[in-house]
PDB file of C-alpha atoms in Angstrom:
ATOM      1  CA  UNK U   1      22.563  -1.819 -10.602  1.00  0.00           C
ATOM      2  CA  UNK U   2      23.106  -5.280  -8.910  1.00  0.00           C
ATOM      3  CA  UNK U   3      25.442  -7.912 -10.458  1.00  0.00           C
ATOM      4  CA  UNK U   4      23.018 -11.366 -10.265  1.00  0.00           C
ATOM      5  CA  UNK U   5      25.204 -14.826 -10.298  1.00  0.00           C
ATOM      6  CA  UNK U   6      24.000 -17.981 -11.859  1.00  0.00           C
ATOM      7  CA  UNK U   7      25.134 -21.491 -10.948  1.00  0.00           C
ATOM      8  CA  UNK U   8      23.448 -24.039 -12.707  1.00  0.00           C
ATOM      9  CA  UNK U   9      24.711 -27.301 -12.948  1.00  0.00           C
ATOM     10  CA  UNK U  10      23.126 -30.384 -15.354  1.00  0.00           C
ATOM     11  CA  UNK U  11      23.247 -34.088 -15.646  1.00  0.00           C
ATOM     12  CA  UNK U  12      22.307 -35.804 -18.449  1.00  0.00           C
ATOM     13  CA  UNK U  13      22.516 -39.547 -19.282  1.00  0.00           C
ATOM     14  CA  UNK U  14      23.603 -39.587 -23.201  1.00  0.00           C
ATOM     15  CA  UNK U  15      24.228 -42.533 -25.690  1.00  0.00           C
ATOM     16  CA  UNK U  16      27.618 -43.425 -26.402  1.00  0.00           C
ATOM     17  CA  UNK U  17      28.222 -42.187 -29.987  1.00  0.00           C
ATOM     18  CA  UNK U  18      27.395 -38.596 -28.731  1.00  0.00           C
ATOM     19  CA  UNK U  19      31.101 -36.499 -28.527  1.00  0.00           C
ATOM     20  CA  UNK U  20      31.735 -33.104 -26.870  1.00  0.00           C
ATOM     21  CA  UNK U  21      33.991 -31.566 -29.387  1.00  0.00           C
ATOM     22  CA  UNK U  22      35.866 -27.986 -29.822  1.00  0.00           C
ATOM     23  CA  UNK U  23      33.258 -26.416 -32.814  1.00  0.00           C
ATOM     24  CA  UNK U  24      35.329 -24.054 -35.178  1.00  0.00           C
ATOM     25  CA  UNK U  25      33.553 -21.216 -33.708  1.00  0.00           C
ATOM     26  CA  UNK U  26      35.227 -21.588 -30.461  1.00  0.00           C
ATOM     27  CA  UNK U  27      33.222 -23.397 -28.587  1.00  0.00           C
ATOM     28  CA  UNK U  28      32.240 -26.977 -26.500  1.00  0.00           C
ATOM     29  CA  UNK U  29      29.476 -28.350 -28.174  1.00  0.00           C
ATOM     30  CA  UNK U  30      27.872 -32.017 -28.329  1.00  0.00           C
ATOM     31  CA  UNK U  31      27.944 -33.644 -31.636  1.00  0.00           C
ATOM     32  CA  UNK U  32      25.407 -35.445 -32.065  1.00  0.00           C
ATOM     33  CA  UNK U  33      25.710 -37.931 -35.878  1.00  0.00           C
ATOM     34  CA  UNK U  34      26.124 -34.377 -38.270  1.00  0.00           C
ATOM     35  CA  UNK U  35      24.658 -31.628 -35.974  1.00  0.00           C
ATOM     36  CA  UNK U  36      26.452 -29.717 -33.210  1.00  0.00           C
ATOM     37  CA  UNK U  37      24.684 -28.937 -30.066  1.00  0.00           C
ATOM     38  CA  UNK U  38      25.597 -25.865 -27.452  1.00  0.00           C
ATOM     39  CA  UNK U  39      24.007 -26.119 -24.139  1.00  0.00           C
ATOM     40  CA  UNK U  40      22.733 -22.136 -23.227  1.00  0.00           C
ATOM     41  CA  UNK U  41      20.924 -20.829 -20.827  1.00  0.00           C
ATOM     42  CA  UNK U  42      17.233 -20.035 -21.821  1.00  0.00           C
ATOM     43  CA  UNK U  43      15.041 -17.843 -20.102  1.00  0.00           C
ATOM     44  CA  UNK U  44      11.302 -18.507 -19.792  1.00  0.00           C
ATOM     45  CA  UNK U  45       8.326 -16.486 -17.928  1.00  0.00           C
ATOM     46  CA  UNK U  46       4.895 -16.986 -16.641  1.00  0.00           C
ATOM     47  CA  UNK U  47       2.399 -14.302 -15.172  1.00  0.00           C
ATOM     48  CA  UNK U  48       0.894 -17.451 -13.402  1.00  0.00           C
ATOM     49  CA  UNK U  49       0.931 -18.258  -9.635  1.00  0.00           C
ATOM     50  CA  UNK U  50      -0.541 -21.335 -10.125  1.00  0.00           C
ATOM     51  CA  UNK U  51       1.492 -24.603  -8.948  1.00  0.00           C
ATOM     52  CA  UNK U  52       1.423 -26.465 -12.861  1.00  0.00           C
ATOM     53  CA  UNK U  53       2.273 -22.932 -14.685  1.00  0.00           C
ATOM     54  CA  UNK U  54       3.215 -22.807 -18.135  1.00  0.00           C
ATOM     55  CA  UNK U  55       6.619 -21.560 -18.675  1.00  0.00           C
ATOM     56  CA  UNK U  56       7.124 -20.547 -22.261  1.00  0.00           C
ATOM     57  CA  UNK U  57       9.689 -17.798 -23.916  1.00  0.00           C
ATOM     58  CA  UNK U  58       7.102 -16.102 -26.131  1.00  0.00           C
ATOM     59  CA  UNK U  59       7.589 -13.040 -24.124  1.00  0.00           C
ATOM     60  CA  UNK U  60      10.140 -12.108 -26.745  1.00  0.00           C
ATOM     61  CA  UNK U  61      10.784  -8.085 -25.058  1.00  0.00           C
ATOM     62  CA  UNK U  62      10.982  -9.919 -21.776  1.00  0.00           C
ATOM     63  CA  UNK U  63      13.438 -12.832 -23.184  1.00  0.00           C
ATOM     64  CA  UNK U  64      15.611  -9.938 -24.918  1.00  0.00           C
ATOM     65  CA  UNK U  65      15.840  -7.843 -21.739  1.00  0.00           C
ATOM     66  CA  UNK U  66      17.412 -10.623 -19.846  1.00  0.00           C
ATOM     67  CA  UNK U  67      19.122 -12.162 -22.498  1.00  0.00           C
ATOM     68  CA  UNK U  68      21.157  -8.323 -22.954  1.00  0.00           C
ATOM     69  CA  UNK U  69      21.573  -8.225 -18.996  1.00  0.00           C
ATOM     70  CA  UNK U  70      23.608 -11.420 -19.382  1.00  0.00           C
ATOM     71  CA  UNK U  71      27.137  -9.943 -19.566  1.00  0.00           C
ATOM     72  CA  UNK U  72      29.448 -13.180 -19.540  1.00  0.00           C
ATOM     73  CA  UNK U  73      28.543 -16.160 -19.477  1.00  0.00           C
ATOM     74  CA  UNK U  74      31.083 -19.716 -19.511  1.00  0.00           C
ATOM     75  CA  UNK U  75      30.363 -23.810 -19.584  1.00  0.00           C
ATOM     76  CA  UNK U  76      32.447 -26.494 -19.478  1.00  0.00           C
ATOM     77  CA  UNK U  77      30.916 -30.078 -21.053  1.00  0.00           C
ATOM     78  CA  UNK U  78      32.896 -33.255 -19.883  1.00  0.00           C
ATOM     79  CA  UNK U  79      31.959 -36.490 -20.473  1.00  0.00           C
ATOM     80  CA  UNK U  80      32.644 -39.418 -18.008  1.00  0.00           C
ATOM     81  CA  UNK U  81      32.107 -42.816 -18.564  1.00  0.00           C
ATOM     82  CA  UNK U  82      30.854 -45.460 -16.933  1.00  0.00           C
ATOM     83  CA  UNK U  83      31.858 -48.871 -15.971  1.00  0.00           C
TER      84      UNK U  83
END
């Protein structure tokens, strides 16, 4: 068994009424007006080669089995405003 490390790192420019907040279940999540948001990894697959592939996650075994392999996983949302 190997132990596989993921760094992934996002950017997104977001209106200004959107909050990261503490949701009662623990976590960061945007809120966004009267829904709550968490930002997850999400596998998809292709069997393509081709350069424009579809990626999709209706592989749902194939989802599952790397969804289970994940064995922690941690984000941090931060908001910083501009000038």
């Amino acid at each position: 068994m190997k132990k596989l490390h993921i760094k992934i790192t996002a950017e997104m420019d977001i209106p200004d009424d959107w909050e990261v907040v503490e949701h009662p279940a623990g976590i960061q999540v945007l809120k966004i007006g009267d829904k709550f948001v968490d930002i997850d990894i999400a596998p998809v697959a292709t069997t393509s080669l081709e350069e424009d592939a579809t990626w999709t996650d209706k592989d749902e075994g194939l989802i599952n089995m790397v969804l289970e392999a994940l064995t922690e996983m941690d984000s941090e949302l931060t908001i910083q405003l501009r000038h």
